[in-house]
Short mmCIF file of C-alpha atoms in Angstrom, two decimals:
data_model
loop_
_atom_site.label_atom_id
_atom_site.label_comp_id
_atom_site.label_asym_id
_atom_site.label_seq_id
_atom_site.Cartn_x
_atom_site.Cartn_y
_atom_site.Cartn_z
CA UNK U 11 0.27 -0.03 0.06
CA UNK U 12 1.35 3.39 -0.93
CA UNK U 13 2.62 4.93 2.01
CA UNK U 14 2.48 8.84 1.09
CA UNK U 15 0.76 11.29 3.36
CA UNK U 16 -2.55 12.69 1.66
CA UNK U 17 -3.11 16.11 1.83
CA UNK U 18 -6.85 16.48 3.40
CA UNK U 19 -9.43 17.70 1.14
CA UNK U 20 -11.28 17.42 -1.45
CA UNK U 21 -9.99 15.37 -4.42
CA UNK U 22 -10.36 16.80 -7.75
CA UNK U 23 -9.40 14.53 -10.75
CA UNK U 24 -12.29 12.49 -11.04
CA UNK U 25 -10.40 9.50 -11.44
CA UNK U 26 -8.76 9.46 -8.37
CA UNK U 27 -11.00 10.63 -6.54
CA UNK U 28 -13.23 7.26 -7.77
CA UNK U 29 -10.83 5.14 -7.00
CA UNK U 30 -9.99 6.63 -4.07
CA UNK U 31 -13.73 6.33 -2.21
CA UNK U 32 -14.03 3.06 -4.11
CA UNK U 33 -10.68 1.69 -2.17
CA UNK U 34 -11.24 3.03 1.21
CA UNK U 35 -14.85 2.59 1.81
CA UNK U 36 -13.71 -1.43 1.17
CA UNK U 37 -10.91 -0.58 3.57
CA UNK U 38 -13.76 1.14 6.04
CA UNK U 39 -16.17 -2.23 5.81
CA UNK U 40 -13.07 -3.64 6.67
CA UNK U 41 -12.71 -2.23 10.35
CA UNK U 42 -16.41 -1.11 10.63
CA UNK U 43 -16.65 -5.99 10.82
CA UNK U 44 -13.17 -6.36 13.12
CA UNK U 45 -14.34 -4.19 15.43
CA UNK U 46 -17.21 -5.96 15.41
CA UNK U 47 -16.32 -9.06 15.55
CA UNK U 48 -13.11 -8.44 17.37
CA UNK U 49 -15.08 -6.74 20.71
CA UNK U 50 -18.04 -8.21 19.91
CA UNK U 51 -20.37 -4.83 19.62
CA UNK U 52 -23.31 -4.19 17.37
CA UNK U 53 -22.24 -1.77 14.41
CA UNK U 54 -23.21 -0.14 10.12
CA UNK U 55 -21.29 1.84 8.43
CA UNK U 56 -23.63 3.43 5.24
CA UNK U 57 -22.21 5.23 3.31
CA UNK U 58 -23.87 7.56 -0.29
CA UNK U 59 -21.11 7.80 -2.98
CA UNK U 60 -21.35 11.34 -4.24
CA UNK U 61 -23.21 10.13 -6.93
CA UNK U 62 -25.59 7.20 -5.83
CA UNK U 63 -29.05 7.30 -5.11
CA UNK U 64 -27.75 4.12 -3.48
CA UNK U 65 -26.21 3.82 0.16
CA UNK U 66 -23.44 1.41 0.25
CA UNK U 67 -24.25 0.04 3.45
CA UNK U 68 -23.05 -2.66 6.49
CA UNK U 69 -23.96 -5.55 7.90
CA UNK U 70 -27.02 -5.54 6.17
CA UNK U 71 -29.76 -3.20 5.49
CA UNK U 72 -32.46 -5.03 7.81
CA UNK U 73 -29.68 -4.60 10.86
CA UNK U 74 -29.35 -1.37 10.09
CA UNK U 75 -32.61 -0.69 10.52
CA UNK U 76 -32.18 -2.41 13.74
CA UNK U 77 -29.36 -0.51 14.50
CA UNK U 78 -30.36 2.16 14.24
CA UNK U 79 -33.69 1.53 15.65
CA UNK U 80 -31.54 0.60 19.43
CA UNK U 81 -29.38 4.12 18.06
CA UNK U 82 -32.78 6.22 18.63
CA UNK U 83 -34.45 3.99 20.64
CA UNK U 84 -31.93 5.95 23.10
CA UNK U 85 -32.34 9.23 25.42
CA UNK U 86 -31.53 12.32 22.91
CA UNK U 87 -28.26 12.53 26.21
CA UNK U 88 -27.35 9.53 25.31
CA UNK U 89 -27.65 10.05 21.92
CA UNK U 90 -26.02 13.08 21.55
CA UNK U 91 -22.62 12.63 24.14
CA UNK U 92 -20.18 10.82 21.46
CA UNK U 93 -21.38 11.58 18.02
CA UNK U 94 -19.28 13.70 15.56
CA UNK U 95 -19.03 14.84 13.08
CA UNK U 96 -16.62 16.29 10.18
CA UNK U 97 -16.02 19.64 11.72
CA UNK U 98 -15.46 18.45 15.15
CA UNK U 99 -13.48 15.65 14.61
CA UNK U 100 -10.94 18.53 12.28
CA UNK U 101 -10.83 20.67 15.36
CA UNK U 102 -9.96 18.10 18.33
CA UNK U 103 -7.86 17.39 15.66
CA UNK U 104 -6.48 21.38 15.55
CA UNK U 105 -7.23 20.70 19.25
CA UNK U 106 -4.98 18.32 20.47
CA UNK U 107 -2.31 19.22 18.18
CA UNK U 108 -2.09 22.96 20.19
CA UNK U 109 -2.20 19.99 23.45
CA UNK U 110 1.15 18.92 21.86
CA UNK U 111 3.12 21.80 21.22
CA UNK U 112 1.97 22.99 24.23
CA UNK U 113 3.38 20.64 25.87
CA UNK U 114 6.31 20.37 24.17
CA UNK U 115 7.03 24.64 24.84
CA UNK U 116 6.59 23.70 28.59
CA UNK U 117 9.32 21.19 28.94
CA UNK U 118 11.40 23.50 26.80
CA UNK U 119 10.69 25.69 29.44
CA UNK U 120 12.24 24.32 32.19
CA UNK U 121 15.08 22.95 30.63
CA UNK U 122 16.32 26.15 29.69
CA UNK U 123 15.22 27.33 32.99
CA UNK U 124 17.55 24.09 34.16
CA UNK U 125 20.37 25.60 32.19
CA UNK U 126 20.22 29.58 33.60
CA UNK U 127 20.71 27.92 37.50
CA UNK U 128 23.36 26.00 35.91
CA UNK U 129 24.54 29.44 35.20
CA UNK U 130 23.90 31.59 38.52
CA UNK U 131 25.05 28.72 40.40
CA UNK U 132 28.36 28.44 38.33
CA UNK U 133 28.61 31.92 39.21
CA UNK U 134 27.71 34.18 36.45
CA UNK U 135 25.96 37.58 35.94
CA UNK U 136 22.05 37.64 35.89
CA UNK U 137 21.63 40.77 34.80
CA UNK U 138 20.18 39.44 31.52
CA UNK U 139 17.75 38.19 33.49
CA UNK U 140 15.01 39.22 31.95
CA UNK U 141 11.08 39.35 34.36
CA UNK U 142 10.04 36.60 33.47
CA UNK U 143 12.85 34.21 33.99
CA UNK U 144 14.08 35.90 36.88
CA UNK U 145 10.01 34.62 37.48
CA UNK U 146 10.50 31.14 36.48
CA UNK U 147 14.14 30.78 37.89
CA UNK U 148 13.22 31.85 41.23
CA UNK U 149 10.39 29.64 41.12
CA UNK U 150 12.58 26.25 39.99
CA UNK U 151 15.01 27.46 43.08
CA UNK U 152 12.96 27.41 45.57
CA UNK U 153 11.16 24.36 44.65
CA UNK U 154 15.65 22.37 45.06
CA UNK U 155 15.78 23.97 48.01
CA UNK U 156 13.11 22.52 50.06
CA UNK U 157 13.62 19.02 48.59
CA UNK U 158 17.27 19.46 50.17
CA UNK U 159 15.94 20.32 53.36
CA UNK U 160 13.64 17.49 53.34
CA UNK U 161 16.22 14.78 52.25
CA UNK U 162 18.56 16.68 54.45
CA UNK U 163 15.29 16.33 57.16
CA UNK U 164 15.45 12.88 56.53
CA UNK U 165 18.83 12.11 56.75
CA UNK U 166 19.83 13.31 59.90
CA UNK U 167 16.46 11.98 61.48
CA UNK U 168 17.91 8.52 60.04
CA UNK U 169 21.10 8.33 61.27
CA UNK U 170 19.39 10.27 64.85
CA UNK U 171 17.27 7.48 64.62
CA UNK U 172 19.81 4.29 64.61
CA UNK U 173 21.89 5.53 67.43
CA UNK U 174 18.74 4.98 69.64
CA UNK U 175 17.77 2.70 70.37
CA UNK U 176 14.18 3.21 69.13
CA UNK U 177 12.19 1.40 66.31
CA UNK U 178 10.19 3.27 64.54
CA UNK U 179 8.02 1.38 62.56
CA UNK U 180 8.21 2.60 58.43
CA UNK U 181 4.47 4.97 58.03
CA UNK U 182 5.99 7.16 60.32
CA UNK U 183 7.69 10.25 58.42
CA UNK U 184 11.33 11.11 60.82
CA UNK U 185 10.05 14.88 61.88
CA UNK U 186 13.04 16.98 60.66
CA UNK U 187 15.00 18.33 63.94
CA UNK U 188 15.03 21.71 62.32
CA UNK U 189 11.69 23.37 61.97
CA UNK U 190 12.27 22.99 58.30
CA UNK U 191 8.08 24.33 58.03
CA UNK U 192 5.96 26.59 59.33
CA UNK U 193 3.11 25.41 57.86
CA UNK U 194 2.84 20.95 58.98
CA UNK U 195 -0.67 19.66 57.75
CA UNK U 196 -2.60 18.64 60.36
CA UNK U 197 -1.17 15.25 60.14
CA UNK U 198 2.49 15.49 59.38
CA UNK U 199 1.19 17.72 63.61
CA UNK U 200 -0.57 14.55 65.12
CA UNK U 201 1.98 12.49 64.01
CA UNK U 202 4.44 14.66 65.03
CA UNK U 203 3.50 15.06 68.29
CA UNK U 204 2.90 11.03 68.22
CA UNK U 205 5.88 10.83 67.73
CA UNK U 206 6.87 12.47 70.74
CA UNK U 207 5.18 11.18 73.23
CA UNK U 208 6.83 7.65 71.77
CA UNK U 209 10.04 9.55 72.97
CA UNK U 210 9.10 10.62 76.55
CA UNK U 211 7.33 7.38 77.30
CA UNK U 212 11.06 5.72 76.95
CA UNK U 213 12.66 7.82 78.14
CA UNK U 214 9.85 7.70 81.17
CA UNK U 215 9.85 3.79 81.37
CA UNK U 216 13.28 3.09 79.68
CA UNK U 217 12.17 -0.94 81.15
CA UNK U 218 9.02 -1.55 79.54
CA UNK U 219 9.00 -2.50 76.57
CA UNK U 220 6.88 0.02 74.38
CA UNK U 221 3.66 -2.06 72.53
CA UNK U 222 1.65 0.07 70.87
CA UNK U 223 -1.33 -1.79 70.50
CA UNK U 224 -4.23 -2.26 71.69
CA UNK U 225 -3.22 0.67 73.60
CA UNK U 226 -6.86 2.24 73.87
CA UNK U 227 -6.68 2.34 77.51
CA UNK U 228 -3.53 3.82 77.38
CA UNK U 229 -3.43 7.86 78.41
CA UNK U 230 -2.46 10.34 75.60
CA UNK U 231 -1.41 13.61 77.72
CA UNK U 232 0.07 15.42 74.47
CA UNK U 233 -1.39 13.68 72.37
CA UNK U 234 -4.31 16.35 70.99
CA UNK U 235 -7.45 14.99 70.48
CA UNK U 236 -8.29 14.69 66.49
CA UNK U 237 -10.86 13.16 65.57
CA UNK U 238 -8.48 11.39 62.49
CA UNK U 239 -8.81 7.98 62.65
CA UNK U 240 -5.98 8.15 61.14
CA UNK U 241 -3.61 8.68 64.19
CA UNK U 242 -5.54 5.80 66.08
CA UNK U 243 -2.87 4.36 67.32
CA UNK U 244 -4.66 0.49 67.40
CA UNK U 245 -3.31 1.90 64.26
CA UNK U 246 0.05 1.94 64.58
CA UNK U 247 0.91 -1.43 65.38
CA UNK U 248 4.31 -0.83 66.55
CA UNK U 249 6.55 -4.74 68.01
CA UNK K 15 14.36 7.15 31.66
CA UNK K 16 13.40 5.45 28.43
CA UNK K 17 9.84 5.51 27.98
CA UNK K 18 9.16 0.51 26.52
CA UNK K 19 8.19 1.00 22.85
CA UNK K 20 4.85 -0.70 22.44
CA UNK K 21 5.05 -4.08 20.56
CA UNK K 22 4.63 -2.51 16.91
CA UNK K 23 1.63 -4.43 14.65
CA UNK K 24 1.35 -7.92 15.90
CA UNK K 25 -1.25 -10.02 13.78
CA UNK K 26 -4.41 -10.82 15.30
CA UNK K 27 -6.65 -13.50 14.47
CA UNK K 28 -10.58 -11.80 13.92
CA UNK K 29 -12.15 -13.76 16.50
CA UNK K 30 -13.73 -12.57 20.04
CA UNK K 31 -11.43 -11.48 22.73
CA UNK K 32 -11.75 -13.74 25.14
CA UNK K 33 -9.83 -10.66 28.10
CA UNK K 34 -12.53 -8.27 28.85
CA UNK K 35 -10.26 -5.40 30.09
CA UNK K 36 -8.28 -5.72 26.62
CA UNK K 37 -11.77 -5.83 24.77
CA UNK K 38 -12.43 -2.76 26.05
CA UNK K 39 -8.97 -1.25 25.04
CA UNK K 40 -9.20 -2.38 21.71
CA UNK K 41 -12.50 -1.09 21.27
CA UNK K 42 -10.98 2.34 22.23
CA UNK K 43 -8.74 2.03 19.47
CA UNK K 44 -9.98 0.63 17.02
CA UNK K 45 -13.32 3.51 16.98
CA UNK K 46 -10.70 6.05 16.67
CA UNK K 47 -9.76 4.77 14.21
CA UNK K 48 -12.90 3.29 12.28
CA UNK K 49 -14.27 7.55 13.06
CA UNK K 50 -10.45 8.94 11.75
CA UNK K 51 -10.81 7.08 8.44
CA UNK K 52 -14.05 7.71 8.30
CA UNK K 53 -13.67 11.25 8.60
CA UNK K 54 -11.11 11.04 5.66
CA UNK K 55 -12.87 8.91 3.32
CA UNK K 56 -15.68 11.32 3.83
CA UNK K 57 -13.83 14.83 3.27
CA UNK K 58 -11.77 13.02 0.00
CA UNK K 59 -14.42 11.83 -1.69
CA UNK K 60 -17.12 13.89 -0.93
CA UNK K 61 -19.66 10.91 1.03
CA UNK K 62 -22.11 11.12 3.17
CA UNK K 63 -21.18 9.03 5.08
CA UNK K 64 -22.75 7.19 8.93
CA UNK K 65 -20.45 5.44 11.22
CA UNK K 66 -22.49 3.73 15.08
CA UNK K 67 -21.19 1.80 16.95
CA UNK K 68 -22.34 0.65 21.05
CA UNK K 69 -19.33 -0.02 22.95
CA UNK K 70 -19.17 -3.05 24.89
CA UNK K 71 -20.84 -2.32 27.36
CA UNK K 72 -23.88 -0.57 25.45
CA UNK K 73 -22.79 3.44 25.02
CA UNK K 74 -23.45 4.52 21.53
CA UNK K 75 -20.82 5.94 19.21
CA UNK K 76 -21.15 7.75 15.79
CA UNK K 77 -19.50 10.24 13.70
CA UNK K 78 -21.91 11.67 11.12
CA UNK K 79 -21.35 13.94 7.42
CA UNK K 80 -22.80 15.94 7.42
CA UNK K 81 -24.27 15.18 10.59
CA UNK K 82 -25.56 11.52 12.50
CA UNK K 83 -29.81 12.76 11.63
CA UNK K 84 -29.51 13.06 8.59
CA UNK K 85 -27.79 10.55 7.30
CA UNK K 86 -30.35 7.87 9.63
CA UNK K 87 -33.16 10.46 8.17
CA UNK K 88 -31.69 9.71 4.54
CA UNK K 89 -31.26 5.97 5.30
CA UNK K 90 -34.94 5.56 6.31
CA UNK K 91 -36.96 8.43 5.08
CA UNK K 92 -35.16 8.72 1.85
CA UNK K 93 -34.66 12.21 2.55
CA UNK K 94 -32.82 14.23 0.30
CA UNK K 95 -29.73 16.23 0.65
CA UNK K 96 -31.42 19.34 1.35
CA UNK K 97 -28.23 21.51 0.85
CA UNK K 98 -28.08 20.77 -2.82
CA UNK K 99 -29.04 23.63 -4.64
CA UNK K 100 -30.35 22.55 -8.49
CA UNK K 101 -27.15 24.57 -10.03
CA UNK K 102 -24.39 23.15 -8.42
CA UNK K 103 -21.96 20.27 -8.72
CA UNK K 104 -23.63 17.39 -6.76
CA UNK K 105 -20.41 15.94 -6.98
CA UNK K 106 -18.32 18.93 -5.31
CA UNK K 107 -18.82 18.74 -1.72
CA UNK K 108 -20.01 23.06 -1.23
CA UNK K 109 -17.91 25.32 -0.65
CA UNK K 110 -18.80 25.84 3.75
CA UNK K 111 -17.39 23.40 3.58
CA UNK K 112 -14.57 22.99 1.25
CA UNK K 113 -13.21 26.11 3.51
CA UNK K 114 -14.29 24.81 6.64
CA UNK K 115 -11.84 22.30 6.85
CA UNK K 116 -9.43 24.34 4.77
CA UNK K 117 -9.26 26.39 7.04
CA UNK K 118 -8.44 23.94 10.33
CA UNK K 119 -5.99 22.22 7.57
CA UNK K 120 -4.49 25.45 8.46
CA UNK K 121 -4.39 25.86 11.47
CA UNK K 122 -3.19 22.28 11.60
CA UNK K 123 -0.36 22.44 9.85
CA UNK K 124 1.24 26.04 11.30
CA UNK K 125 1.22 23.64 14.31
CA UNK K 126 2.62 21.05 13.01
CA UNK K 127 5.92 23.03 11.74
CA UNK K 128 5.75 25.26 15.82
CA UNK K 129 6.20 21.64 17.01
CA UNK K 130 8.44 20.71 14.54
CA UNK K 131 11.05 23.77 15.57
CA UNK K 132 9.97 22.41 19.65
CA UNK K 133 10.92 19.31 19.51
CA UNK K 134 14.52 20.45 17.68
CA UNK K 135 14.59 23.01 20.42
CA UNK K 136 14.27 20.70 23.07
CA UNK K 137 16.77 18.13 21.69
CA UNK K 138 19.92 20.82 20.92
CA UNK K 139 18.50 21.75 25.18
CA UNK K 140 18.89 18.14 26.08
CA UNK K 141 22.31 18.23 24.75
CA UNK K 142 23.69 20.98 26.32
CA UNK K 143 22.23 19.82 29.29
CA UNK K 144 23.38 16.08 29.07
CA UNK K 145 26.81 17.89 28.85
CA UNK K 146 26.46 20.57 31.86
CA UNK K 147 25.93 17.37 34.27
CA UNK K 148 28.64 15.31 32.87
CA UNK K 149 30.54 18.40 33.43
CA UNK K 150 29.99 21.90 35.82
CA UNK K 151 26.41 21.00 37.70
CA UNK K 152 27.78 17.25 37.93
CA UNK K 153 26.21 17.48 41.44
CA UNK K 154 23.63 20.97 41.13
CA UNK K 155 22.29 18.06 38.64
CA UNK K 156 22.40 15.21 40.19
CA UNK K 157 19.41 13.17 42.33
CA UNK K 158 19.08 14.41 45.49
CA UNK K 159 18.45 10.27 46.37
CA UNK K 160 21.59 9.32 45.93
CA UNK K 161 23.99 12.56 47.44
CA UNK K 162 25.80 12.59 51.31
CA UNK K 163 25.31 14.96 54.28
CA UNK K 164 28.17 16.88 53.25
CA UNK K 165 27.41 16.69 49.08
CA UNK K 166 23.16 18.15 50.25
CA UNK K 167 25.47 20.94 52.44
CA UNK K 168 26.55 22.47 49.89
CA UNK K 169 23.64 22.22 47.48
CA UNK K 170 21.99 23.96 50.27
CA UNK K 171 23.72 26.60 50.45
CA UNK K 172 24.93 27.10 47.19
CA UNK K 173 20.88 27.57 45.73
CA UNK K 174 20.17 29.72 48.75
CA UNK K 175 22.62 31.64 47.66
CA UNK K 176 20.85 32.17 43.86
CA UNK K 177 17.92 32.20 45.60
CA UNK K 178 19.51 35.71 46.42
CA UNK K 179 20.79 36.48 43.78
CA UNK K 180 18.12 36.23 41.95
CA UNK K 181 15.96 37.58 44.43
CA UNK K 182 17.85 40.33 43.70
CA UNK K 183 17.92 40.34 39.79
CA UNK K 184 13.25 40.52 40.38
CA UNK K 185 13.72 42.92 42.52
CA UNK K 186 15.92 45.81 39.59
CA UNK K 187 13.80 44.46 37.33
CA UNK K 188 11.00 45.34 39.03
CA UNK K 189 12.47 48.35 40.11
CA UNK K 190 13.73 49.53 36.58
CA UNK K 191 10.12 48.77 35.67
CA UNK K 192 8.30 51.50 38.02
CA UNK K 193 10.94 53.71 37.04
CA UNK K 194 10.05 53.67 32.96
CA UNK K 195 6.68 53.89 34.52
CA UNK K 196 7.11 56.78 36.94
CA UNK K 197 9.43 58.62 33.94
CA UNK K 198 7.20 59.49 31.08
CA UNK K 199 3.95 59.46 33.99
CA UNK K 200 5.74 63.14 35.51
CA UNK K 201 5.89 63.61 31.88
CA UNK K 202 2.27 64.27 32.06
CA UNK K 203 3.17 66.33 35.56
CA UNK K 204 2.78 64.30 38.36
CA UNK K 205 4.88 62.02 40.83
CA UNK K 206 5.23 58.53 41.08
CA UNK K 207 7.76 57.54 44.43
CA UNK K 208 10.17 54.33 43.59
CA UNK K 209 9.46 51.53 46.06
CA UNK K 210 12.41 52.90 48.34
CA UNK K 211 14.65 50.14 48.25
CA UNK K 212 15.17 47.83 51.17
CA UNK K 213 11.70 47.23 51.60
CA UNK K 214 10.52 43.31 50.97
CA UNK K 215 9.26 42.76 47.84
CA UNK K 216 8.48 39.61 48.80
CA UNK K 217 10.08 37.59 45.60
CA UNK K 218 11.70 34.40 47.13
CA UNK K 219 13.31 35.26 50.65
CA UNK K 220 12.66 32.02 51.93
CA UNK K 221 10.29 30.29 53.18
CA UNK K 222 8.84 33.25 55.27
CA UNK K 223 8.33 35.16 52.43
CA UNK K 224 5.31 35.39 49.90
CA UNK K 225 5.71 35.13 46.49
CA UNK K 226 5.26 38.75 45.04
CA UNK K 227 4.00 36.73 41.88
CA UNK K 228 1.83 33.47 41.30
CA UNK K 229 3.98 31.30 40.59
CA UNK K 230 4.64 29.97 36.61
CA UNK K 231 2.19 27.24 35.23
CA UNK K 232 5.20 25.84 34.25
CA UNK K 233 6.08 23.27 35.84
CA UNK K 234 4.80 20.18 38.04
CA UNK K 235 5.71 17.66 35.59
CA UNK K 236 6.14 14.26 35.64
CA UNK K 237 9.21 14.41 34.80
CA UNK K 238 9.80 16.86 38.40
CA UNK K 239 12.20 20.11 37.92
CA UNK K 240 15.30 18.58 38.97
#
């Protein structure tokens, strides 16, 4: 099959158009037949050639009538929801291409900003930076700073906890020893409170094997009573 | 990260697909392809076409040119296309239709060309970044998870320094902009004082400072800014 790109426009040449029509109509019928078989679904195709009063259909006239009847019997909204026409199709094609373009532009912007960042880190002047470059760069640097801070906190906490006897179960993220972020989500704050209390109890009862499971009767003086079921101690078995 | 390529064209038996999930996937793809072919046929050859399919779940999908309803009416009740003028060439689609197609095609062509340009730009930028990361930007571009605490601390210092530098440049730009504005306004007879130096313009002064400008909607991409 010849694989040259076809300009999506009406074929002016009569004989070419007629040949294309025959070929593509045949291909269309084949495709719908495959779809119906592979996916075990009902379908129909109706094609009116440019100068043919009689349409060519698939699968057969009576079947087509049945499919149309089923279609028409559905509520108006259902029919229209996934209804397409030529203009809609072309419009969608353009929209998709636009989205691809935007996505690529965004990616490129990110790469450019990264290069600017490296330039700045290397000590080279930022004098030529325009306002939009400065904005993007400020944002990227901000993200980087936060990420590095978080990672440092994690590493430090891991090092600290391995030297202590307290072993914390995996799902609890160790809090950063330095107040990195002023704003914590209520969950993070409560989790921190939970751990602080845990360490405190270790200190108070150094010889007790601290079992946190089924501790409904345990008094938790340092923990705020939140309504969050997640923070219920029986959900954090430590053993 | 190399995305694993799909398995390519596989020869398939034309019989019912047993796996429900695979059947649904096949339906989505082939339905889209079918509609695409029907659309092309309608444009290339000026044919009037109707396609109706039901999904495995029973949802109706339809394509019709000039419209699904007009094709159904024509098929069931034999109504001829109402838009055909006696003088018009019955073989050729109406002028309006051809104009619409042409216009959308033009838009598509322009976008495709722009996309090509961006793709070439991407290749250039990716190479530049790769070179940097192999050289002077080895630490700055490294994966944070793999760094030692010492390296992290050094990195942190570098980024904080950069943050200050960028903030300075940004403030400078804001002041310059205000100056330009005030100098043009001063010509009209009124005076606008520039913001006093040392005022926190809130440009990325660390976590406590609020960002005066909203973050650009560029990032938040799967790859992450690193």
